[in-house]
Coordinates of C-alpha atoms and ligand atoms in Angstrom, one line a residue:
M265 CA 0.0 0.0 0.0
P266 CA 1.6 3.3 -1.1
A267 CA 2.0 6.1 1.5
A268 CA -1.0 8.5 1.5
L269 CA -0.2 11.6 -0.5
S270 CA -1.7 15.0 0.0
E271 CA -0.1 16.9 -2.8
T272 CA 1.3 16.3 -6.3
D273 CA 1.8 18.3 -9.6
F274 CA -0.8 16.6 -11.8
L275 CA -3.7 14.4 -10.8
V276 CA -5.1 12.0 -13.4
I277 CA -8.3 10.3 -12.3
G278 CA -8.6 6.9 -14.2
A279 CA -6.1 4.5 -15.8
G280 CA -7.8 3.5 -19.0
V281 CA -6.4 4.5 -22.4
A282 CA -7.1 8.2 -21.8
G283 CA -5.7 8.5 -18.3
L284 CA -2.5 6.4 -19.0
R285 CA -1.8 8.2 -22.3
A286 CA -2.2 11.6 -20.6
A287 CA 0.0 10.5 -17.7
I288 CA 2.8 9.5 -20.1
E289 CA 2.6 12.9 -21.7
L290 CA 2.8 14.7 -18.4
A291 CA 5.6 12.7 -16.9
P292 CA 8.5 14.9 -18.2
A293 CA 6.9 18.0 -16.6
G294 CA 6.3 16.9 -13.0
R295 CA 4.9 14.4 -10.5
V296 CA 1.9 12.6 -11.9
L297 CA -0.5 10.8 -9.6
V298 CA -3.0 8.5 -11.3
L299 CA -5.9 7.4 -9.1
V300 CA -8.0 4.3 -9.9
K301 CA -11.1 3.4 -8.0
R302 CA -10.5 -0.4 -8.2
E303 CA -7.7 -2.3 -9.9
V304 CA -6.1 -0.9 -13.1
A305 CA -7.6 -3.9 -15.0
D306 CA -11.1 -2.6 -14.2
S307 CA -11.8 -0.4 -17.1
S308 CA -13.7 -0.3 -20.4
T309 CA -10.3 -0.1 -22.2
Q310 CA -9.5 -3.6 -20.8
L311 CA -12.7 -5.0 -22.3
A312 CA -12.4 -3.4 -25.8
Q313 CA -12.4 -6.2 -28.3
G314 CA -12.9 -5.1 -31.9
G315 CA -10.1 -2.7 -32.3
I316 CA -8.8 0.8 -33.0
A317 CA -9.4 2.7 -36.2
A318 CA -6.7 4.6 -38.1
A319 CA -6.1 5.4 -41.8
L320 CA -2.9 3.5 -42.0
S321 CA -3.4 0.9 -44.8
D322 CA -2.3 1.5 -48.4
E323 CA -5.9 1.6 -49.6
D324 CA -7.1 4.1 -47.0
E325 CA -7.0 7.9 -46.6
I326 CA -7.4 10.2 -43.6
S327 CA -10.1 12.1 -45.5
L328 CA -12.1 8.8 -45.8
H329 CA -11.8 8.1 -42.1
L330 CA -13.0 11.7 -41.4
Q331 CA -15.9 11.3 -43.8
D332 CA -17.0 8.0 -42.1
T333 CA -16.7 9.6 -38.7
L334 CA -18.9 12.6 -39.8
N335 CA -21.4 10.3 -41.4
A336 CA -21.8 8.2 -38.3
G337 CA -22.2 11.4 -36.2
D338 CA -25.4 12.2 -38.0
G339 CA -24.8 15.9 -38.6
L340 CA -23.6 16.7 -35.1
C341 CA -19.9 16.0 -35.0
N342 CA -17.6 18.9 -34.1
P343 CA -15.8 18.8 -37.5
E344 CA -12.6 20.3 -35.9
A345 CA -12.5 17.6 -33.2
A346 CA -13.1 14.9 -35.8
R347 CA -10.4 16.2 -38.0
V348 CA -7.9 16.2 -35.1
L349 CA -8.9 12.7 -34.2
V350 CA -8.2 11.2 -37.7
E351 CA -5.1 13.3 -38.4
D352 CA -3.4 12.6 -35.1
A353 CA -4.3 8.9 -35.3
P354 CA -1.4 7.5 -37.4
E355 CA 1.2 9.1 -35.1
R356 CA -0.4 8.0 -31.9
I357 CA -0.7 4.4 -33.2
E358 CA 3.0 4.3 -34.4
E359 CA 3.9 5.5 -30.9
L360 CA 1.9 2.7 -29.4
I361 CA 3.7 0.2 -31.6
Q362 CA 7.1 1.6 -30.5
W363 CA 6.0 1.2 -26.9
G364 CA 5.4 -2.5 -27.5
T365 CA 1.8 -2.9 -28.5
Q366 CA 1.5 -6.1 -30.5
F367 CA -1.2 -5.5 -33.1
D368 CA -2.0 -8.6 -35.3
R369 CA 0.0 -9.0 -38.4
E370 CA 0.2 -11.2 -41.5
G371 CA 3.9 -11.8 -41.8
T372 CA 5.3 -8.3 -41.1
K373 CA 2.3 -6.4 -42.4
L374 CA -0.4 -5.1 -40.0
T375 CA -3.8 -6.6 -40.7
F376 CA -6.8 -4.3 -40.9
G377 CA -10.4 -5.5 -40.1
R378 CA -13.6 -3.9 -41.2
E379 CA -16.5 -2.7 -38.9
G380 CA -19.9 -1.2 -39.4
A381 CA -20.1 2.1 -41.3
H382 CA -16.4 2.1 -42.2
S383 CA -15.8 2.5 -45.9
R384 CA -12.3 0.8 -45.7
N385 CA -10.6 -1.9 -43.8
R386 CA -8.9 0.2 -41.1
I387 CA -9.4 -1.5 -37.7
L388 CA -6.2 -2.7 -36.0
H389 CA -6.7 -5.5 -33.6
A390 CA -4.5 -7.4 -31.1
H391 CA -4.6 -11.1 -30.1
G392 CA -7.7 -11.3 -32.3
D393 CA -10.2 -9.7 -30.0
S394 CA -8.3 -8.4 -27.0
T395 CA -7.2 -5.1 -28.5
G396 CA -8.0 -2.9 -25.4
R397 CA -6.2 -5.3 -23.1
E398 CA -3.1 -5.2 -25.2
I399 CA -3.2 -1.4 -25.5
Q400 CA -3.7 -1.0 -21.8
R401 CA -0.9 -3.5 -21.1
A402 CA 1.6 -1.5 -23.2
L403 CA 0.5 1.9 -21.9
Y404 CA 0.7 0.7 -18.3
A405 CA 4.2 -0.8 -18.9
K406 CA 5.3 2.5 -20.4
A407 CA 3.8 4.5 -17.6
K408 CA 5.4 2.3 -14.9
S409 CA 8.8 2.7 -16.6
L410 CA 8.7 6.5 -16.1
P411 CA 9.9 7.6 -12.6
H412 CA 7.5 10.5 -12.1
I413 CA 4.3 8.5 -12.5
S414 CA 2.6 6.8 -9.5
V415 CA -0.5 4.8 -9.9
H416 CA -2.6 4.2 -6.8
E417 CA -5.4 1.6 -6.9
F418 CA -8.6 1.6 -4.8
E419 CA -8.5 5.4 -4.4
F420 CA -12.0 6.5 -5.2
S421 CA -12.2 10.2 -6.2
T422 CA -15.5 11.7 -4.9
D423 CA -15.4 15.5 -5.4
L424 CA -13.3 18.2 -6.9
V425 CA -11.9 20.8 -4.6
F426 CA -11.1 24.5 -5.3
D427 CA -8.6 27.1 -4.4
G428 CA -9.6 30.7 -5.4
G429 CA -12.0 29.6 -8.1
R430 CA -9.5 27.1 -9.6
V431 CA -9.8 23.3 -9.4
S432 CA -7.0 22.4 -7.1
G433 CA -7.5 18.7 -6.3
V434 CA -9.9 16.0 -5.4
R435 CA -11.4 14.4 -2.3
V436 CA -10.7 10.7 -2.1
I437 CA -12.1 7.8 -0.2
N438 CA -9.9 4.7 0.1
D439 CA -10.9 1.0 0.4
R440 CA -10.9 1.3 4.2
G441 CA -13.5 4.1 4.0
E442 CA -11.0 6.9 5.0
H443 CA -11.4 10.3 3.4
S444 CA -8.6 12.6 2.4
T445 CA -7.9 15.5 0.0
I446 CA -5.1 15.5 -2.6
H447 CA -4.0 18.8 -4.1
A448 CA -2.5 19.4 -7.5
L449 CA -1.9 22.1 -10.1
A450 CA -4.4 20.6 -12.5
V451 CA -6.8 17.6 -12.5
L452 CA -7.7 15.4 -15.5
L453 CA -11.0 13.4 -15.4
A454 CA -10.4 10.2 -17.4
T455 CA -13.1 8.3 -15.5
G456 CA -14.7 6.5 -18.5
G457 CA -18.4 6.1 -19.3
M458 CA -21.7 5.6 -17.5
G459 CA -23.1 2.4 -18.9
Q460 CA -24.0 1.3 -15.3
L461 CA -27.0 3.7 -15.7
Y462 CA -28.7 0.8 -17.5
L463 CA -30.1 -2.6 -16.6
N464 CA -28.4 -4.1 -19.6
T465 CA -24.9 -2.9 -20.3
T466 CA -21.6 -4.1 -21.7
N467 CA -19.7 -1.7 -19.4
P468 CA -17.6 -2.7 -16.4
S469 CA -18.9 -2.0 -12.8
V470 CA -16.6 1.1 -12.6
A471 CA -18.6 2.9 -15.3
T472 CA -20.8 4.9 -13.1
G473 CA -20.4 8.4 -14.6
D474 CA -18.3 9.7 -11.7
G475 CA -16.4 12.2 -13.8
V476 CA -19.5 13.8 -15.3
A477 CA -21.3 13.9 -11.9
M478 CA -18.2 15.4 -10.1
A479 CA -17.7 18.0 -12.8
Y480 CA -21.4 18.9 -12.9
R481 CA -21.6 19.2 -9.1
A482 CA -18.6 21.5 -9.2
G483 CA -20.3 23.8 -11.8
A484 CA -18.6 22.6 -15.0
E485 CA -20.5 22.4 -18.3
V486 CA -21.5 19.0 -19.6
T487 CA -22.7 18.3 -23.1
D488 CA -24.5 15.8 -25.5
L489 CA -25.5 13.5 -22.7
E490 CA -28.7 12.4 -24.4
F491 CA -26.5 10.4 -26.9
I492 CA -26.0 7.0 -25.4
Q493 CA -24.9 4.3 -27.8
F494 CA -26.6 0.9 -27.4
H495 CA -24.6 -2.0 -28.7
P496 CA -26.9 -4.2 -30.8
T497 CA -25.3 -7.5 -29.9
A498 CA -24.7 -8.5 -26.3
L499 CA -24.9 -12.1 -25.3
Y500 CA -28.4 -12.7 -23.8
L501 CA -28.5 -15.7 -21.5
K502 CA -30.2 -15.7 -18.1
K503 CA -27.2 -16.5 -16.0
A504 CA -24.5 -14.8 -18.1
P505 CA -23.3 -11.1 -18.0
R506 CA -24.2 -9.0 -21.0
F507 CA -20.9 -10.0 -22.7
L508 CA -20.2 -7.9 -25.8
L509 CA -20.2 -9.7 -29.2
S510 CA -18.1 -7.3 -31.2
E511 CA -19.3 -5.6 -34.3
A512 CA -16.3 -7.2 -36.0
L513 CA -18.2 -10.5 -36.0
R514 CA -20.7 -8.8 -38.4
G515 CA -17.7 -7.3 -40.2
E516 CA -16.5 -10.9 -40.9
G517 CA -19.9 -11.7 -42.3
A518 CA -22.2 -12.8 -39.4
Y519 CA -25.9 -12.5 -40.0
L520 CA -28.7 -11.4 -37.7
R521 CA -31.8 -13.7 -37.6
N522 CA -35.1 -13.2 -35.8
M523 CA -37.0 -15.9 -34.0
E524 CA -38.5 -17.1 -37.3
M525 CA -34.8 -17.6 -38.4
M526 CA -35.2 -14.9 -41.0
R527 CA -32.5 -12.3 -41.8
F528 CA -34.2 -9.0 -41.3
M529 CA -31.6 -6.2 -41.4
A530 CA -32.0 -5.5 -45.2
K531 CA -35.6 -4.3 -44.3
Y532 CA -34.2 -1.6 -42.1
H533 CA -31.1 -0.3 -43.9
P534 CA -29.2 -0.8 -47.2
M535 CA -26.0 -1.8 -45.4
A536 CA -28.0 -4.6 -43.7
E537 CA -25.9 -6.1 -40.8
L538 CA -23.2 -3.4 -41.3
A539 CA -25.6 -0.5 -40.8
P540 CA -24.8 2.0 -38.0
R541 CA -25.2 0.7 -34.5
D542 CA -28.3 2.7 -33.6
V543 CA -30.1 1.5 -36.6
V544 CA -29.2 -2.1 -35.8
A545 CA -30.2 -1.8 -32.1
R546 CA -33.6 -0.3 -33.0
A547 CA -34.2 -2.9 -35.7
I548 CA -33.5 -5.6 -33.1
M549 CA -35.8 -4.0 -30.5
H550 CA -38.5 -3.8 -33.2
E551 CA -38.0 -7.5 -34.0
L552 CA -38.2 -8.3 -30.3
E553 CA -41.4 -6.3 -29.8
R554 CA -43.1 -8.0 -32.7
S555 CA -42.2 -11.5 -31.6
R556 CA -44.9 -13.3 -29.6
A557 CA -42.3 -15.3 -27.6
K558 CA -42.3 -14.8 -23.8
D559 CA -38.7 -13.9 -23.5
P560 CA -37.7 -13.1 -27.1
V561 CA -34.2 -12.9 -28.5
V562 CA -32.5 -12.3 -31.8
Y563 CA -29.7 -14.5 -33.0
L564 CA -26.2 -13.9 -34.3
D565 CA -25.4 -16.5 -36.9
L566 CA -21.8 -17.4 -37.8
T567 CA -22.5 -21.0 -38.8
H568 CA -21.9 -20.3 -42.5
L569 CA -18.4 -18.9 -41.8
N570 CA -15.1 -20.9 -41.5
E571 CA -15.0 -22.4 -38.0
A572 CA -11.3 -22.4 -37.7
H573 CA -11.1 -18.8 -38.8
I574 CA -13.7 -17.8 -36.2
R575 CA -11.9 -19.5 -33.4
R576 CA -8.6 -17.9 -34.5
R577 CA -9.9 -14.4 -35.1
F578 CA -12.1 -14.2 -32.0
P579 CA -10.5 -16.4 -29.4
R580 CA -11.8 -14.4 -26.4
I581 CA -15.4 -14.2 -27.6
Y582 CA -15.2 -17.9 -28.6
S583 CA -14.0 -19.1 -25.3
T584 CA -16.2 -16.8 -23.2
C585 CA -19.4 -18.0 -25.0
L586 CA -18.2 -21.6 -24.7
Q587 CA -18.1 -21.1 -20.9
Y588 CA -21.9 -20.5 -21.2
N589 CA -22.3 -23.6 -23.4
V590 CA -22.6 -21.7 -26.7
D591 CA -20.2 -22.6 -29.5
I592 CA -20.4 -19.5 -31.7
A593 CA -18.8 -21.3 -34.7
S594 CA -21.5 -24.0 -34.9
E595 CA -24.6 -22.6 -33.0
L596 CA -26.8 -19.6 -33.1
V597 CA -26.0 -17.1 -30.4
P598 CA -28.9 -15.4 -28.5
I599 CA -28.4 -11.7 -28.2
R600 CA -30.1 -8.4 -27.2
P601 CA -28.9 -4.8 -27.3
A602 CA -27.1 -3.3 -24.2
A603 CA -25.9 0.2 -23.2
H604 CA -22.4 0.6 -24.4
Y605 CA -21.0 4.1 -24.8
A606 CA -21.6 7.7 -23.8
M607 CA -21.0 10.1 -26.7
G608 CA -21.3 13.2 -24.4
G609 CA -19.5 14.1 -21.3
V610 CA -17.7 16.9 -19.6
R611 CA -17.5 19.7 -22.2
T612 CA -13.9 20.3 -23.4
D613 CA -12.0 22.1 -26.1
L614 CA -9.7 20.3 -28.4
D615 CA -7.0 20.2 -25.7
G616 CA -9.1 18.7 -23.0
R617 CA -9.8 21.9 -21.2
A618 CA -13.1 21.9 -19.3
S619 CA -15.1 25.1 -18.5
L620 CA -13.5 25.4 -15.0
P621 CA -9.9 26.6 -14.6
G622 CA -7.6 23.8 -13.7
L623 CA -10.0 21.1 -14.9
Y624 CA -9.4 18.8 -17.9
A625 CA -11.2 15.7 -19.2
A626 CA -10.4 13.1 -21.8
G627 CA -11.7 9.8 -23.2
E628 CA -15.2 8.6 -22.7
A629 CA -15.8 11.0 -19.8
A630 CA -15.2 14.0 -22.1
G631 CA -17.5 15.7 -24.6
T632 CA -15.5 17.2 -27.4
G633 CA -18.3 16.6 -29.9
V634 CA -16.0 14.3 -31.8
H635 CA -18.6 11.5 -32.1
G636 CA -21.6 13.8 -32.7
A637 CA -24.8 11.9 -32.2
N638 CA -23.3 8.5 -32.8
R639 CA -19.8 7.1 -32.5
L640 CA -18.2 5.3 -35.4
A641 CA -17.0 1.8 -34.2
S642 CA -13.4 1.7 -33.0
N643 CA -13.1 5.5 -32.7
S644 CA -13.2 5.6 -28.9
L645 CA -10.0 3.9 -28.0
L646 CA -8.5 6.3 -30.5
E647 CA -10.3 9.2 -28.9
G648 CA -8.7 8.3 -25.6
L649 CA -5.3 8.1 -27.1
V650 CA -5.5 11.3 -29.2
F651 CA -7.2 13.5 -26.7
G652 CA -5.5 12.0 -23.7
A653 CA -2.2 13.0 -25.2
R654 CA -3.4 16.5 -26.1
A655 CA -4.9 17.1 -22.7
G656 CA -1.6 16.0 -21.1
R657 CA 0.4 18.3 -23.3
K658 CA -1.9 21.2 -22.4
M659 CA -1.8 20.5 -18.7
R660 CA 2.0 20.8 -18.8
D661 CA 1.5 24.5 -19.4
E662 CA -0.3 24.7 -16.0
L663 CA 3.0 24.1 -14.3
R664 CA 4.1 27.5 -15.5
A665 CA 1.0 29.1 -14.0
P666 CA 1.4 30.5 -10.4
A667 CA 0.5 27.6 -8.1
G668 CA -1.3 29.7 -5.5
K669 CA -1.5 28.7 -2.0
V670 CA -3.1 25.4 -1.0
S671 CA -6.2 26.1 1.0
V672 CA -7.1 24.0 4.0
L673 CA -10.6 22.7 3.4
P674 CA -13.0 21.7 6.2
P675 CA -13.8 18.0 6.3
A676 CA -16.9 17.2 4.1
A677 CA -20.1 16.9 6.1
Y678 CA -21.3 13.4 5.2
S679 CA -23.3 12.9 8.5
N680 CA -26.8 13.9 9.5
G681 CA -28.3 12.8 6.2
P682 CA -31.9 11.6 5.8
V683 CA -32.8 8.0 6.5
R684 CA -30.6 5.9 4.2
I685 CA -31.9 3.3 1.7
P686 CA -29.3 0.7 0.8
A687 CA -27.4 2.0 -2.2
E688 CA -27.9 -1.3 -4.1
N689 CA -31.7 -0.9 -4.0
S690 CA -31.5 2.6 -5.4
V691 CA -29.1 1.6 -8.1
S692 CA -31.2 -1.4 -9.3
A693 CA -34.4 0.8 -9.4
L694 CA -32.5 3.5 -11.3
Q695 CA -31.1 1.0 -13.9
E696 CA -34.6 -0.4 -14.6
L697 CA -36.0 3.0 -14.9
M698 CA -33.4 4.3 -17.2
W699 CA -33.6 1.1 -19.4
K700 CA -37.4 1.5 -19.7
E701 CA -37.8 5.3 -20.0
A702 CA -34.5 6.7 -21.2
G703 CA -33.2 3.8 -23.3
I704 CA -33.1 2.8 -27.0
V705 CA -36.6 4.1 -27.8
R706 CA -37.8 7.2 -25.9
T707 CA -40.9 9.3 -25.5
G708 CA -41.6 12.7 -23.9
G709 CA -44.0 11.2 -21.4
G710 CA -41.6 8.5 -20.4
L711 CA -38.7 10.9 -20.0
K712 CA -40.8 13.2 -17.8
Q713 CA -41.7 10.2 -15.6
A714 CA -38.0 9.2 -15.4
I715 CA -37.0 12.8 -14.4
A716 CA -39.7 12.9 -11.6
R717 CA -38.6 9.5 -10.2
L718 CA -34.9 10.4 -10.4
E719 CA -35.6 13.7 -8.6
E720 CA -37.3 11.7 -5.8
M721 CA -34.3 9.4 -5.7
G722 CA -32.1 12.4 -5.2
A723 CA -33.1 12.7 -1.5
Q724 CA -32.2 9.0 -0.9
V725 CA -28.7 9.3 -2.2
S726 CA -27.8 12.9 -1.3
H727 CA -25.6 12.1 1.8
P728 CA -23.2 9.4 0.7
Q729 CA -20.8 7.8 3.1
S730 CA -19.6 4.5 1.5
R731 CA -18.0 4.2 -1.9
R732 CA -21.2 2.5 -3.3
E733 CA -23.3 5.3 -2.0
F734 CA -21.1 7.8 -3.8
E735 CA -21.6 5.8 -6.9
A736 CA -25.4 5.7 -6.4
R737 CA -25.3 9.5 -6.1
N738 CA -23.2 9.9 -9.2
L739 CA -25.6 7.6 -11.2
Q740 CA -28.6 9.5 -10.0
I741 CA -27.0 12.8 -11.2
A742 CA -25.8 11.3 -14.5
G743 CA -29.2 9.7 -15.1
L744 CA -31.0 13.0 -14.5
L745 CA -28.6 14.8 -16.9
V746 CA -29.2 12.1 -19.6
A747 CA -33.0 12.2 -19.1
R748 CA -33.2 16.0 -19.1
S749 CA -31.1 16.4 -22.2
A750 CA -33.1 13.7 -23.9
L751 CA -36.3 15.5 -23.1
A752 CA -35.0 18.8 -24.3
R753 CA -33.9 17.4 -27.6
E754 CA -37.3 17.2 -29.4
E755 CA -36.1 15.3 -32.5
S756 CA -34.4 12.0 -33.3
R757 CA -30.8 12.0 -34.3
G758 CA -28.1 9.4 -34.1
A759 CA -28.4 7.3 -31.0
H760 CA -31.2 9.4 -29.6
Y761 CA -34.6 8.2 -30.8
R762 CA -38.0 9.6 -29.8
T763 CA -41.2 8.2 -31.1
D764 CA -42.9 11.5 -30.6
F765 CA -40.3 13.3 -32.7
P766 CA -39.1 10.7 -35.1
D767 CA -37.3 13.0 -37.5
H768 CA -34.4 15.4 -37.5
N769 CA -35.1 19.0 -36.8
D770 CA -32.0 20.7 -38.2
V771 CA -33.2 24.2 -37.7
K772 CA -33.5 23.9 -33.9
F773 CA -31.4 20.9 -33.0
R774 CA -28.4 20.6 -35.3
K775 CA -26.6 21.8 -32.2
H776 CA -24.9 20.4 -29.1
S777 CA -26.9 20.3 -25.9
I778 CA -25.1 22.0 -23.1
V779 CA -26.1 21.8 -19.5
R780 CA -25.0 24.7 -17.2
G781 CA -26.4 24.2 -13.7
E782 CA -30.2 23.9 -14.0
K783 CA -30.3 25.2 -17.6
I784 CA -30.1 23.3 -20.8
G785 CA -29.3 25.1 -24.0
F786 CA -28.4 24.1 -27.6
E787 CA -25.3 25.7 -29.2
Ligands
FAD973 C1 -17.2 -4.4 -23.8 C2 -16.6 -3.2 -24.5 C3 -16.0 -3.3 -25.8 C4 -15.5 -2.2 -26.4 N1 -14.9 -2.3 -27.6 C5 -14.3 -1.2 -28.2 C6 -13.5 -1.4 -29.4 O1 -13.3 -2.5 -29.9 N2 -13.0 -0.3 -29.9 C7 -13.1 1.0 -29.4 O2 -12.6 2.0 -29.9 N3 -13.9 1.1 -28.3 C8 -14.4 0.1 -27.6 N4 -15.1 0.2 -26.5 C9 -15.2 1.6 -25.9 C10 -13.9 1.9 -25.3 O3 -13.3 0.7 -24.7 C11 -14.0 3.0 -24.2 O4 -14.7 4.0 -24.7 C12 -12.6 3.5 -23.8 O5 -11.8 2.4 -23.4 C13 -12.7 4.4 -22.6 O6 -11.4 4.7 -22.2 P1 -11.3 5.7 -21.0 O7 -9.8 5.8 -20.7 O8 -12.0 6.9 -21.2 O9 -12.1 5.0 -19.7 P2 -11.9 3.5 -19.1 O10 -11.0 2.7 -19.9 O11 -13.2 3.0 -18.8 O12 -11.1 3.9 -17.7 C14 -11.8 4.6 -16.7 C15 -10.9 4.6 -15.5 O13 -11.4 5.6 -14.5 C16 -11.4 5.0 -13.3 N5 -12.4 5.7 -12.4 C17 -13.7 5.8 -12.7 N6 -14.3 6.6 -11.8 C18 -13.3 6.8 -10.8 C19 -13.3 7.5 -9.6 N7 -14.4 8.1 -9.1 N8 -12.2 7.6 -8.9 C20 -11.0 7.0 -9.4 N9 -11.0 6.3 -10.5 C21 -12.1 6.3 -11.3 C22 -11.6 3.5 -13.5 O14 -11.2 2.8 -12.4 C23 -10.8 3.3 -14.8 O15 -9.4 3.2 -14.4 C24 -15.6 -0.9 -25.8 C25 -16.3 -0.8 -24.6 C26 -16.7 -1.9 -23.9 C27 -17.4 -1.7 -22.6

């Protein structure tokens, strides 16, 4: 157990791709402390299977990657952010390779896979379907080799603290329940996503929207939170977790079949199984709703593909499904959609700067507008790399700013709260509510109900003491932000679909939603 620290130069909250990449960038400029709420291996990065996109193959061009990213974003990408993403990509990937990342190759040449809505084969993968794990391994090894970086596990960051209007550190609760405050010149939120808002999710248990909730409570702007991507294909078996069945399976030629064993995607989109994720997720929901079965599913069918190739190309998916007695190479795989990715987050500029001095955000916790209303597959590991590096570079400038004196803060008042309901009960109720009313298909009435219930829940979670209670409070805040933003956006776009406003409304809503305190605006 490392000695407790009360002060450092740079604080990085989170050790996924974004946090680790930023830490590496910061290391030459000062002491970097990376806080992680559980183990380093608990992250979405670790789970990422399909790969990472970059226009590196001979047949590809940066302009095509840009165009595909903009198309997926459904008119809402910040074009500057998207341009930065695709232009910085090749250099960031070359660097990863230099640091030891073993992407899959044929002979000496990198192999590029294809995923939905990409017009070229441009997805690099590692050990078949363990891309995120390999990238995190290499970044962590690199970070550990740099003397200025310390990584502390089981340090749960609860709140931002201020000094003279500038973010100057975080409050932390460790695994023994002890509270402390750590001061720094600048703080980066790289806390990942918020998939735990939903009953069905591919996200790890750490994805509770902590960064967004902390930033919002501190007065920072958050943006585009109505855009939650639902992955169309998560394993659906009673006793199994909602294990992700990568888009790359459909890239390799897998079909989707309904309960009548019919392929149905061509009815919904000309790209059929390779249509954008939101289209596939809604098509599946539609097929589920029209089925008369008691507990309907849709199937992923790989049985027409070469068995040996499937086992070799997707070893992790193959072996995980086999644990649940499904041989994906020879049997139909029951699936349903699950919450997967948050396009929005803490509003930042192209260098990760949030709206509060001293505060930065990168990766899934950030909202640069790079994904618009819908993320292109395999662009999010890339986002963490590119914007993590840029945020780290920008934070280094903070060292030159006058540090100011460190204020002594009174201990947080966590006692004398209302009667407490076990955090687990609140979280399960919230997840069901969000799935039903703020999920794949939304209505104004349902969102209003969700907001009313979430506001009621606020009182139950407002005085957290344990780590789980802090997570419950963060989920309640993030849920409310998602539902309010979804209600305000009276149109359908990208991953946000409302039956009462099924079309785009470009005049009013081809803009980003921005929440400032109680107000939501579109800019
Ligand atoms: C199953 C799955 C498959 C995916 N497949 C792909 C893919 O193939 N390609 C792709 O591009 N993207 C994929 N994604 C998305 C991608 O993995 C994530 O968007 C990306 O890894 C996010 O990286 P990050 O660094 O922002 O956050 P994460 O990797 O989630 O890391 C978040 C970090 O923050 C820490 N943290 C959170 N809250 C706190 C707190 N309060 N205090 C301290 N620490 C905290 C966590 O412990 C963790 O270390 C996938 C996601 C999932 C879930």
